[in-house]
């Protein structure tokens, strides 16, 4: 959930905002994209599958980085 935002709707917004307040996502998106790009992925691992599915775009569009969660 924290990386691509999938199923974010299962957690109330107030908890997401509180988590962001205590654990800001400063450079998280950039760092995780750089990490996944720099690794050599073993075939058929979760990381490899996400990479092939367009991980960069999924992470870049993560709803959890939206301003509404960072108030």
mmCIF file with all atom_site columns, C-alpha atoms in Angstrom:
data_model
loop_
_atom_site.group_PDB
_atom_site.id
_atom_site.type_symbol
_atom_site.label_atom_id
_atom_site.label_alt_id
_atom_site.label_comp_id
_atom_site.label_asym_id
_atom_site.label_entity_id
_atom_site.label_seq_id
_atom_site.pdbx_PDB_ins_code
_atom_site.Cartn_x
_atom_site.Cartn_y
_atom_site.Cartn_z
_atom_site.occupancy
_atom_site.B_iso_or_equiv
_atom_site.pdbx_formal_charge
_atom_site.auth_seq_id
_atom_site.auth_comp_id
_atom_site.auth_asym_id
_atom_site.auth_atom_id
_atom_site.pdbx_PDB_model_num
ATOM 1  C CA . UNK A 1 1  ? 0.000  0.000   0.000   1.00 0.00 ? 1  UNK A CA 1
ATOM 2  C CA . UNK A 1 2  ? 2.703  2.508   0.904   1.00 0.00 ? 2  UNK A CA 1
ATOM 3  C CA . UNK A 1 3  ? 4.580  2.068   -2.376  1.00 0.00 ? 3  UNK A CA 1
ATOM 4  C CA . UNK A 1 4  ? 1.822  2.193   -5.015  1.00 0.00 ? 4  UNK A CA 1
ATOM 5  C CA . UNK A 1 5  ? -1.238 3.160   -2.947  1.00 0.00 ? 5  UNK A CA 1
ATOM 6  C CA . UNK A 1 6  ? -3.302 0.076   -3.683  1.00 0.00 ? 6  UNK A CA 1
ATOM 7  C CA . UNK A 1 7  ? -6.236 -0.447  -1.291  1.00 0.00 ? 7  UNK A CA 1
ATOM 8  C CA . UNK A 1 8  ? -5.666 2.899   0.434   1.00 0.00 ? 8  UNK A CA 1
ATOM 9  C CA . UNK A 1 9  ? -9.443 3.214   0.772   1.00 0.00 ? 9  UNK A CA 1
ATOM 10 C CA . UNK A 1 10 ? -9.419 0.447   3.386   1.00 0.00 ? 10 UNK A CA 1
ATOM 11 C CA . UNK A 1 11 ? -7.796 2.769   5.923   1.00 0.00 ? 11 UNK A CA 1
ATOM 12 C CA . UNK A 1 12 ? -9.611 5.889   7.160   1.00 0.00 ? 12 UNK A CA 1
ATOM 13 C CA . UNK A 1 13 ? -8.036 9.122   5.912   1.00 0.00 ? 13 UNK A CA 1
ATOM 14 C CA . UNK A 1 14 ? -7.436 10.353  9.466   1.00 0.00 ? 14 UNK A CA 1
ATOM 15 C CA . UNK A 1 15 ? -5.057 7.426   10.074  1.00 0.00 ? 15 UNK A CA 1
ATOM 16 C CA . UNK A 1 16 ? -3.214 8.018   6.820   1.00 0.00 ? 16 UNK A CA 1
ATOM 17 C CA . UNK A 1 17 ? -2.826 11.724  7.686   1.00 0.00 ? 17 UNK A CA 1
ATOM 18 C CA . UNK A 1 18 ? -1.637 10.889  11.206  1.00 0.00 ? 18 UNK A CA 1
ATOM 19 C CA . UNK A 1 19 ? 0.909  8.425   9.828   1.00 0.00 ? 19 UNK A CA 1
ATOM 20 C CA . UNK A 1 20 ? 2.195  11.012  7.353   1.00 0.00 ? 20 UNK A CA 1
ATOM 21 C CA . UNK A 1 21 ? 2.482  13.567  10.147  1.00 0.00 ? 21 UNK A CA 1
ATOM 22 C CA . UNK A 1 22 ? 4.583  11.194  12.276  1.00 0.00 ? 22 UNK A CA 1
ATOM 23 C CA . UNK A 1 23 ? 6.445  9.567   9.369   1.00 0.00 ? 23 UNK A CA 1
ATOM 24 C CA . UNK A 1 24 ? 6.655  12.044  6.478   1.00 0.00 ? 24 UNK A CA 1
ATOM 25 C CA . UNK A 1 25 ? 7.135  10.631  2.996   1.00 0.00 ? 25 UNK A CA 1
ATOM 26 C CA . UNK A 1 26 ? 10.060 12.960  2.260   1.00 0.00 ? 26 UNK A CA 1
ATOM 27 C CA . UNK A 1 27 ? 11.708 11.705  -0.934  1.00 0.00 ? 27 UNK A CA 1
ATOM 28 C CA . UNK A 1 28 ? 10.051 8.294   -0.466  1.00 0.00 ? 28 UNK A CA 1
ATOM 29 C CA . UNK A 1 29 ? 8.710  8.091   -4.012  1.00 0.00 ? 29 UNK A CA 1
ATOM 30 C CA . UNK A 1 30 ? 11.985 9.181   -5.593  1.00 0.00 ? 30 UNK A CA 1
ATOM 31 C CA . UNK A 1 31 ? 14.045 6.846   -3.410  1.00 0.00 ? 31 UNK A CA 1
ATOM 32 C CA . UNK A 1 32 ? 11.881 3.765   -3.998  1.00 0.00 ? 32 UNK A CA 1
ATOM 33 C CA . UNK A 1 33 ? 11.823 4.355   -7.767  1.00 0.00 ? 33 UNK A CA 1
ATOM 34 C CA . UNK A 1 34 ? 15.599 4.779   -7.836  1.00 0.00 ? 34 UNK A CA 1
ATOM 35 C CA . UNK A 1 35 ? 16.036 1.614   -5.771  1.00 0.00 ? 35 UNK A CA 1
ATOM 36 C CA . UNK A 1 36 ? 13.813 -0.551  -7.963  1.00 0.00 ? 36 UNK A CA 1
ATOM 37 C CA . UNK A 1 37 ? 15.535 0.805   -11.086 1.00 0.00 ? 37 UNK A CA 1
ATOM 38 C CA . UNK A 1 38 ? 19.024 0.096   -9.771  1.00 0.00 ? 38 UNK A CA 1
ATOM 39 C CA . UNK A 1 39 ? 18.446 -3.521  -8.722  1.00 0.00 ? 39 UNK A CA 1
ATOM 40 C CA . UNK A 1 40 ? 19.004 -6.609  -10.782 1.00 0.00 ? 40 UNK A CA 1
ATOM 41 C CA . UNK A 1 41 ? 15.737 -8.487  -10.466 1.00 0.00 ? 41 UNK A CA 1
ATOM 42 C CA . UNK A 1 42 ? 15.520 -12.225 -10.165 1.00 0.00 ? 42 UNK A CA 1
ATOM 43 C CA . UNK A 1 43 ? 12.986 -13.633 -12.641 1.00 0.00 ? 43 UNK A CA 1
ATOM 44 C CA . UNK A 1 44 ? 9.417  -14.108 -11.337 1.00 0.00 ? 44 UNK A CA 1
ATOM 45 C CA . UNK A 1 45 ? 9.964  -12.266 -8.052  1.00 0.00 ? 45 UNK A CA 1
ATOM 46 C CA . UNK A 1 46 ? 7.453  -9.670  -6.894  1.00 0.00 ? 46 UNK A CA 1
ATOM 47 C CA . UNK A 1 47 ? 9.963  -6.884  -7.549  1.00 0.00 ? 47 UNK A CA 1
ATOM 48 C CA . UNK A 1 48 ? 10.606 -8.166  -11.074 1.00 0.00 ? 48 UNK A CA 1
ATOM 49 C CA . UNK A 1 49 ? 6.900  -8.450  -11.847 1.00 0.00 ? 49 UNK A CA 1
ATOM 50 C CA . UNK A 1 50 ? 6.214  -4.923  -10.536 1.00 0.00 ? 50 UNK A CA 1
ATOM 51 C CA . UNK A 1 51 ? 9.157  -3.606  -12.537 1.00 0.00 ? 51 UNK A CA 1
ATOM 52 C CA . UNK A 1 52 ? 7.801  -5.191  -15.720 1.00 0.00 ? 52 UNK A CA 1
ATOM 53 C CA . UNK A 1 53 ? 4.311  -3.826  -14.984 1.00 0.00 ? 53 UNK A CA 1
ATOM 54 C CA . UNK A 1 54 ? 5.635  -0.270  -14.956 1.00 0.00 ? 54 UNK A CA 1
ATOM 55 C CA . UNK A 1 55 ? 6.585  0.202   -11.324 1.00 0.00 ? 55 UNK A CA 1
ATOM 56 C CA . UNK A 1 56 ? 7.837  3.735   -11.948 1.00 0.00 ? 56 UNK A CA 1
ATOM 57 C CA . UNK A 1 57 ? 4.444  4.898   -13.160 1.00 0.00 ? 57 UNK A CA 1
ATOM 58 C CA . UNK A 1 58 ? 2.598  3.050   -10.384 1.00 0.00 ? 58 UNK A CA 1
ATOM 59 C CA . UNK A 1 59 ? 4.811  4.587   -7.690  1.00 0.00 ? 59 UNK A CA 1
ATOM 60 C CA . UNK A 1 60 ? 4.774  8.045   -9.296  1.00 0.00 ? 60 UNK A CA 1
ATOM 61 C CA . UNK A 1 61 ? 0.953  8.064   -9.271  1.00 0.00 ? 61 UNK A CA 1
ATOM 62 C CA . UNK A 1 62 ? 0.572  6.847   -5.685  1.00 0.00 ? 62 UNK A CA 1
ATOM 63 C CA . UNK A 1 63 ? -2.531 8.497   -4.211  1.00 0.00 ? 63 UNK A CA 1
ATOM 64 C CA . UNK A 1 64 ? -0.898 8.505   -0.781  1.00 0.00 ? 64 UNK A CA 1
ATOM 65 C CA . UNK A 1 65 ? 1.370  11.319  -1.958  1.00 0.00 ? 65 UNK A CA 1
ATOM 66 C CA . UNK A 1 66 ? -1.670 13.511  -2.701  1.00 0.00 ? 66 UNK A CA 1
ATOM 67 C CA . UNK A 1 67 ? -1.958 16.786  -0.823  1.00 0.00 ? 67 UNK A CA 1
ATOM 68 C CA . UNK A 1 68 ? -5.214 15.692  0.803   1.00 0.00 ? 68 UNK A CA 1
ATOM 69 C CA . UNK A 1 69 ? -3.276 13.194  2.920   1.00 0.00 ? 69 UNK A CA 1
ATOM 70 C CA . UNK A 1 70 ? -0.490 15.601  3.816   1.00 0.00 ? 70 UNK A CA 1
ATOM 71 C CA . UNK A 1 71 ? -2.426 18.385  5.528   1.00 0.00 ? 71 UNK A CA 1
#
